[in-house]
Coordinates of C-alpha atoms in Angstrom, one line a residue:
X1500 CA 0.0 0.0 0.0
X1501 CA 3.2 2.4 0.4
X1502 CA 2.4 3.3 -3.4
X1503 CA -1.0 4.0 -3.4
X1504 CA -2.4 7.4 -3.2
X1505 CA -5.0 6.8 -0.7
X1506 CA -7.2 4.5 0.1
X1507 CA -10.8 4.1 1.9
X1508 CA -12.1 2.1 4.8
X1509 CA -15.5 0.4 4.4
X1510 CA -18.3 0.9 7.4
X1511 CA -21.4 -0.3 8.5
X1512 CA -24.1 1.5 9.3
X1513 CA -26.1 0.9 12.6
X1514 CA -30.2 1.5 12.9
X1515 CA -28.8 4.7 14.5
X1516 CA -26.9 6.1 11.5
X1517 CA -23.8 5.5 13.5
X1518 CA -20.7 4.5 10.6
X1519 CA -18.8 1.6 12.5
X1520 CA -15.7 0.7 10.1
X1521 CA -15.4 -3.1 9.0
X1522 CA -11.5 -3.2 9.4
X1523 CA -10.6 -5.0 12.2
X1524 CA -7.0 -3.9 12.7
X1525 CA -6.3 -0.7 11.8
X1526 CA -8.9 1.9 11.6
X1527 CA -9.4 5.7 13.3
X1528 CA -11.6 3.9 16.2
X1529 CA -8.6 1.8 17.0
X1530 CA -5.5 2.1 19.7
X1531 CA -3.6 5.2 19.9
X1532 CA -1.0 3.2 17.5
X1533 CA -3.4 2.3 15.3
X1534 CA -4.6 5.7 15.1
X1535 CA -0.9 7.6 14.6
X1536 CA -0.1 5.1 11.6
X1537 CA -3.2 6.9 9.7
X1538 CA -3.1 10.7 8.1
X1539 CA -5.5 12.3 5.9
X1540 CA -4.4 12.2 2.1
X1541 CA -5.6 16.4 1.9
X1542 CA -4.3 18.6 5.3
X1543 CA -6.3 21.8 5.8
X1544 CA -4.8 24.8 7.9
X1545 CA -6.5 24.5 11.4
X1546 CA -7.0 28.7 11.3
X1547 CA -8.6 30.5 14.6
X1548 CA -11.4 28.8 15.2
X1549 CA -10.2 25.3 14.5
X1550 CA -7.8 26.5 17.3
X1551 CA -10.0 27.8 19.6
X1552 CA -12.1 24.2 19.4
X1553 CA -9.0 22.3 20.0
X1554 CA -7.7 24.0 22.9
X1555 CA -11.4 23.7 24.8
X1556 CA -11.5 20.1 23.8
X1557 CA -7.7 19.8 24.9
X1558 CA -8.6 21.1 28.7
X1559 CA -12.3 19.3 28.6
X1560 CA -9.7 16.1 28.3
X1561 CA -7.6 17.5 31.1
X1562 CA -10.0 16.3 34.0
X1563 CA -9.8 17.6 37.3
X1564 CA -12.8 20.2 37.3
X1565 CA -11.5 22.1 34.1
X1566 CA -14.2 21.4 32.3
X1567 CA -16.4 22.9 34.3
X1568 CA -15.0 26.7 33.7
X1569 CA -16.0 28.9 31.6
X1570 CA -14.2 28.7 27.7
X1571 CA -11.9 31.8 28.4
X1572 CA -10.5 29.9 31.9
X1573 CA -10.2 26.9 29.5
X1574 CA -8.1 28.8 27.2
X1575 CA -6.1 30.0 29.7
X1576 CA -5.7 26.7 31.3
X1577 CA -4.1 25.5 27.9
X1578 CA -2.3 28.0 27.4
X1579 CA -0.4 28.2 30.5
X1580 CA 0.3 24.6 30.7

């Protein structure tokens, strides 16, 4: 597969609407490995907001109560650690 392009990962689809891929192995629902081994074939520029998003979801993650402020003491929290 090291000369191929790209390449796509087949799902099933629950009663829900929920996509569950059929892969086994290695698929973006997988281990942290598995998960590191995949990128995306186009990259877009994260830009402001992107930004933003990730650093609330990065100190949501951080447990401890820091979810529970407000998004500008969850920026901060990022940003200072």
């Amino acid at each position: 597969m090291k000369d191929e392009e790209c390449f796509y990962y087949p799902h099933n689809l629950d009663f829900r609407g929920c996509a569950y891929p059929m892969h086994l192995y290695l698929n973006h629902l997988g281990s942290n490995v598995c998960r590191g081994l995949l990128e995306f074939v186009e990259g877009r520029p994260l830009g402001k907001t992107r930004l933003y998003w990730l650093k609330i979801h990065l100190a949501n993650l951080y447990g401890g109560g820091v979810d529970k402020y407000s998004f500008e003491g969850r920026l901060t929290f990022v940003i200072e650690k």
